Amino acid sequence: MLILIENTVCLNAGDAAIALAIMRILRRTFGEKSEFVVFDSNPEVAARYYPDIRFRALTTTLTTTPSISLPFVGKRFAIRLRRNIDRLKKHEFRRLLSSARNNGSVGWSPLLNKQVRENIELYAKADLIVSTGGTYLVEHYDISSRLEEFEKDLMLGKPLVLFTQSLGPFNKRENQSRIKSIIDQARFTLLRDVKSEGNLRAIGVKHDRLKVVSDSVFAFADMERLSARPQSGGSKKLKVAISVRDWAHFDGLSPQQGMAQYRKAISQAVVALVKTKNAEVTFLSTCQGIAEYHYDDSIVAQGIANELDAETQKSVSVDSGFYGPDALLKKVADFDFVISTRMHMAILSLCAGVPVLPISYEFKTTELYNGLSQSQWVTDISHIEPVSFTERVLEFTEHLDEFFQAAAPKIREQSLSAWSAGPLIQASLSSQLHDAKIDAKFVEQASS
């Protein structure tokens, strides 16, 4: 069975964990001989870090015309020329998709390169297309390229499944129309939380091919560690890992104001942990150690560490290395607890049986902790305040065993829910309830 996974950003170890979990879940469902091809935003670099995965470039990015510099004719003409070339490329792209679907062959185009044609051939042969899980269908990101990938899949008449998403709300009318059309035609859509389902219902999605299940990364859960929390010795230093990140979307604050408040809160919490709890603090995160990736959480961490007083710095380190999901899972198991801003740093730590105090920058983390019945520990990044956050951190250190006892059964349930995605997808592929006809709009586009 040929399964294509698209829209991945595997230079982010959290996103890589999602992709790896999807492959493990689907292999268990469809068999170990299932073949996967992953369409990533940076396939060449991703392949160096995950050599066992077959990566290719996202198809729609290959059809985009780069900026044109024509000094003798002016910027305005160059922009107009680029737009016209883009229009021609999109027409050719639709023509090749139509040919692949109707004639079984892609054909040739003077405007689209060999990579595009090879990608279309792979899509035409695929038994299943899976859009990776995550939080990329939210309007503070540009979602147009993601939607174009979906529309390509549907034009080819292929079964499309959206893996566990946190998405919406959708306030832009154009997005509402396109997303509703895509979700209406997708074979199945998996959601991480009821809030995301509500966001789809709000734009008019009425069918029952939506299902809320746990984030796929809970498939990494170590059931043995979750059965009993290791006991710390009385003289042992408290080992704490902290995941931080850069963020620009604060409610009511500029990015500069928001980050200053966030950094100050983390800094004060670190000082309190070291001086009152004899803690050893390590900054560690899922987005670090890859120079080609535009995010490196260790840079934010180092900035915070550099501002600490000299005595506190002796008990603080910044681990800036790259860790794949399995290596990170093993790494975090050595800590007594984790303070995490990155959600998949939190999930991987929970999977290792390590208590996690979360900082929520999007609703996905709040919904995650609602599912664990531990919402009392969530701090919203837009409203983080140094004194109250430090108090919460210190209070959390007194409830680590209590947190584990309450959360571990829920984490095991989350793992079972994550694994249930495979049978749900399998059932959807054989379901007679799905109308496989492609929206007339896409058919018209493909043949025009």
PDB file of C-alpha atoms in Angstrom, residues 168-275:
ATOM      1  CA  GLY A 168      -9.544  27.412  13.225  1.00  0.00           C
ATOM      2  CA  PRO A 169     -11.374  29.547  13.978  1.00  0.00           C
ATOM      3  CA  PHE A 170     -11.861  30.732  10.400  1.00  0.00           C
ATOM      4  CA  ASN A 171     -12.927  34.358  10.142  1.00  0.00           C
ATOM      5  CA  LYS A 172     -11.894  35.067   6.556  1.00  0.00           C
ATOM      6  CA  ARG A 173     -14.734  34.352   4.139  1.00  0.00           C
ATOM      7  CA  GLU A 174     -12.455  32.930   1.436  1.00  0.00           C
ATOM      8  CA  ASN A 175     -10.919  30.477   3.911  1.00  0.00           C
ATOM      9  CA  GLN A 176     -14.346  29.455   5.210  1.00  0.00           C
ATOM     10  CA  SER A 177     -15.531  28.523   1.717  1.00  0.00           C
ATOM     11  CA  ARG A 178     -12.386  26.652   0.692  1.00  0.00           C
ATOM     12  CA  ILE A 179     -11.965  24.762   3.959  1.00  0.00           C
ATOM     13  CA  LYS A 180     -15.614  23.713   4.072  1.00  0.00           C
ATOM     14  CA  SER A 181     -15.338  22.402   0.498  1.00  0.00           C
ATOM     15  CA  ILE A 182     -12.156  20.467   1.338  1.00  0.00           C
ATOM     16  CA  ILE A 183     -13.488  18.960   4.580  1.00  0.00           C
ATOM     17  CA  ASP A 184     -16.742  18.036   2.837  1.00  0.00           C
ATOM     18  CA  GLN A 185     -14.784  16.063   0.230  1.00  0.00           C
ATOM     19  CA  ALA A 186     -12.073  14.592   2.457  1.00  0.00           C
ATOM     20  CA  ARG A 187     -12.528  10.924   3.295  1.00  0.00           C
ATOM     21  CA  PHE A 188     -11.979  11.525   7.013  1.00  0.00           C
ATOM     22  CA  THR A 189     -10.812  14.320   9.313  1.00  0.00           C
ATOM     23  CA  LEU A 190      -9.231  13.614  12.682  1.00  0.00           C
ATOM     24  CA  LEU A 191      -9.241  16.423  15.248  1.00  0.00           C
ATOM     25  CA  ARG A 192      -7.334  16.790  18.500  1.00  0.00           C
ATOM     26  CA  ASP A 193     -10.055  18.628  20.401  1.00  0.00           C
ATOM     27  CA  VAL A 194     -13.746  19.481  20.456  1.00  0.00           C
ATOM     28  CA  LYS A 195     -12.954  23.163  19.963  1.00  0.00           C
ATOM     29  CA  SER A 196     -11.576  22.364  16.492  1.00  0.00           C
ATOM     30  CA  GLU A 197     -14.716  20.391  15.671  1.00  0.00           C
ATOM     31  CA  GLY A 198     -16.762  23.399  16.752  1.00  0.00           C
ATOM     32  CA  ASN A 199     -14.705  25.618  14.447  1.00  0.00           C
ATOM     33  CA  LEU A 200     -15.613  23.376  11.494  1.00  0.00           C
ATOM     34  CA  ARG A 201     -19.289  23.213  12.484  1.00  0.00           C
ATOM     35  CA  ALA A 202     -19.261  27.015  12.645  1.00  0.00           C
ATOM     36  CA  ILE A 203     -18.426  27.261   8.917  1.00  0.00           C
ATOM     37  CA  GLY A 204     -21.162  24.843   7.942  1.00  0.00           C
ATOM     38  CA  VAL A 205     -19.528  21.385   8.002  1.00  0.00           C
ATOM     39  CA  LYS A 206     -22.416  19.045   8.841  1.00  0.00           C
ATOM     40  CA  HIS A 207     -21.311  15.492   7.994  1.00  0.00           C
ATOM     41  CA  ASP A 208     -20.122  12.883  10.501  1.00  0.00           C
ATOM     42  CA  ARG A 209     -16.704  12.140   8.983  1.00  0.00           C
ATOM     43  CA  LEU A 210     -15.039  14.056  11.824  1.00  0.00           C
ATOM     44  CA  LYS A 211     -13.606  12.348  14.871  1.00  0.00           C
ATOM     45  CA  VAL A 212     -11.832  13.746  17.914  1.00  0.00           C
ATOM     46  CA  VAL A 213      -8.891  11.535  18.903  1.00  0.00           C
ATOM     47  CA  SER A 214      -5.644  12.170  20.732  1.00  0.00           C
ATOM     48  CA  ASP A 215      -2.540  13.667  19.172  1.00  0.00           C
ATOM     49  CA  SER A 216      -0.664  11.005  17.206  1.00  0.00           C
ATOM     50  CA  VAL A 217       2.501  11.531  19.288  1.00  0.00           C
ATOM     51  CA  PHE A 218       0.802   9.809  22.224  1.00  0.00           C
ATOM     52  CA  ALA A 219       1.576   6.635  20.271  1.00  0.00           C
ATOM     53  CA  PHE A 220       5.110   7.067  21.705  1.00  0.00           C
ATOM     54  CA  ALA A 221       3.815   6.482  25.252  1.00  0.00           C
ATOM     55  CA  ASP A 222       6.010   4.225  27.389  1.00  0.00           C
ATOM     56  CA  MET A 223       3.363   2.125  29.102  1.00  0.00           C
ATOM     57  CA  GLU A 224       5.873   0.583  31.508  1.00  0.00           C
ATOM     58  CA  ARG A 225       7.066   3.964  32.820  1.00  0.00           C
ATOM     59  CA  LEU A 226       3.478   5.140  33.041  1.00  0.00           C
ATOM     60  CA  SER A 227       2.608   2.243  35.329  1.00  0.00           C
ATOM     61  CA  ALA A 228       4.747   3.545  38.211  1.00  0.00           C
ATOM     62  CA  ARG A 229       6.633   6.798  38.777  1.00  0.00           C
ATOM     63  CA  PRO A 230      10.300   6.324  39.752  1.00  0.00           C
ATOM     64  CA  GLN A 231      10.951   7.591  43.273  1.00  0.00           C
ATOM     65  CA  SER A 232      13.552  10.310  43.773  1.00  0.00           C
ATOM     66  CA  GLY A 233      16.151   9.966  46.510  1.00  0.00           C
ATOM     67  CA  GLY A 234      15.998  12.569  49.279  1.00  0.00           C
ATOM     68  CA  SER A 235      19.494  13.975  48.658  1.00  0.00           C
ATOM     69  CA  LYS A 236      19.218  14.035  44.884  1.00  0.00           C
ATOM     70  CA  LYS A 237      19.084  17.381  43.109  1.00  0.00           C
ATOM     71  CA  LEU A 238      15.770  18.231  41.491  1.00  0.00           C
ATOM     72  CA  LYS A 239      16.348  17.953  37.726  1.00  0.00           C
ATOM     73  CA  VAL A 240      14.174  20.271  35.646  1.00  0.00           C
ATOM     74  CA  ALA A 241      14.002  20.709  31.862  1.00  0.00           C
ATOM     75  CA  ILE A 242      12.542  23.898  30.396  1.00  0.00           C
ATOM     76  CA  SER A 243      11.328  24.351  26.825  1.00  0.00           C
ATOM     77  CA  VAL A 244      11.036  27.958  25.643  1.00  0.00           C
ATOM     78  CA  ARG A 245      10.338  29.472  22.251  1.00  0.00           C
ATOM     79  CA  ASP A 246      10.060  32.759  20.379  1.00  0.00           C
ATOM     80  CA  TRP A 247       6.470  33.960  19.913  1.00  0.00           C
ATOM     81  CA  ALA A 248       4.883  36.955  18.201  1.00  0.00           C
ATOM     82  CA  HIS A 249       1.117  36.615  18.728  1.00  0.00           C
ATOM     83  CA  PHE A 250       0.408  37.924  22.224  1.00  0.00           C
ATOM     84  CA  ASP A 251      -3.098  39.108  23.100  1.00  0.00           C
ATOM     85  CA  GLY A 252      -2.998  42.841  23.801  1.00  0.00           C
ATOM     86  CA  LEU A 253       0.802  43.071  23.760  1.00  0.00           C
ATOM     87  CA  SER A 254       3.398  43.722  21.098  1.00  0.00           C
ATOM     88  CA  PRO A 255       5.794  40.841  20.363  1.00  0.00           C
ATOM     89  CA  GLN A 256       8.534  42.757  22.185  1.00  0.00           C
ATOM     90  CA  GLN A 257       6.400  43.387  25.283  1.00  0.00           C
ATOM     91  CA  GLY A 258       5.063  39.856  25.338  1.00  0.00           C
ATOM     92  CA  MET A 259       8.473  38.215  24.989  1.00  0.00           C
ATOM     93  CA  ALA A 260       9.970  40.485  27.653  1.00  0.00           C
ATOM     94  CA  GLN A 261       7.261  39.441  30.122  1.00  0.00           C
ATOM     95  CA  TYR A 262       7.607  35.769  29.177  1.00  0.00           C
ATOM     96  CA  ARG A 263      11.408  35.789  29.511  1.00  0.00           C
ATOM     97  CA  LYS A 264      11.192  37.549  32.868  1.00  0.00           C
ATOM     98  CA  ALA A 265       8.706  34.982  34.175  1.00  0.00           C
ATOM     99  CA  ILE A 266      10.924  32.078  33.087  1.00  0.00           C
ATOM    100  CA  SER A 267      13.996  33.767  34.561  1.00  0.00           C
ATOM    101  CA  GLN A 268      12.389  34.343  37.950  1.00  0.00           C
ATOM    102  CA  ALA A 269      11.097  30.777  38.044  1.00  0.00           C
ATOM    103  CA  VAL A 270      14.585  29.425  37.306  1.00  0.00           C
ATOM    104  CA  VAL A 271      16.130  31.507  40.082  1.00  0.00           C
ATOM    105  CA  ALA A 272      13.500  30.297  42.535  1.00  0.00           C
ATOM    106  CA  LEU A 273      13.994  26.656  41.537  1.00  0.00           C
ATOM    107  CA  VAL A 274      17.750  26.864  41.968  1.00  0.00           C
ATOM    108  CA  LYS A 275      17.771  28.845  45.207  1.00  0.00           C
TER     109      LYS A 275
END
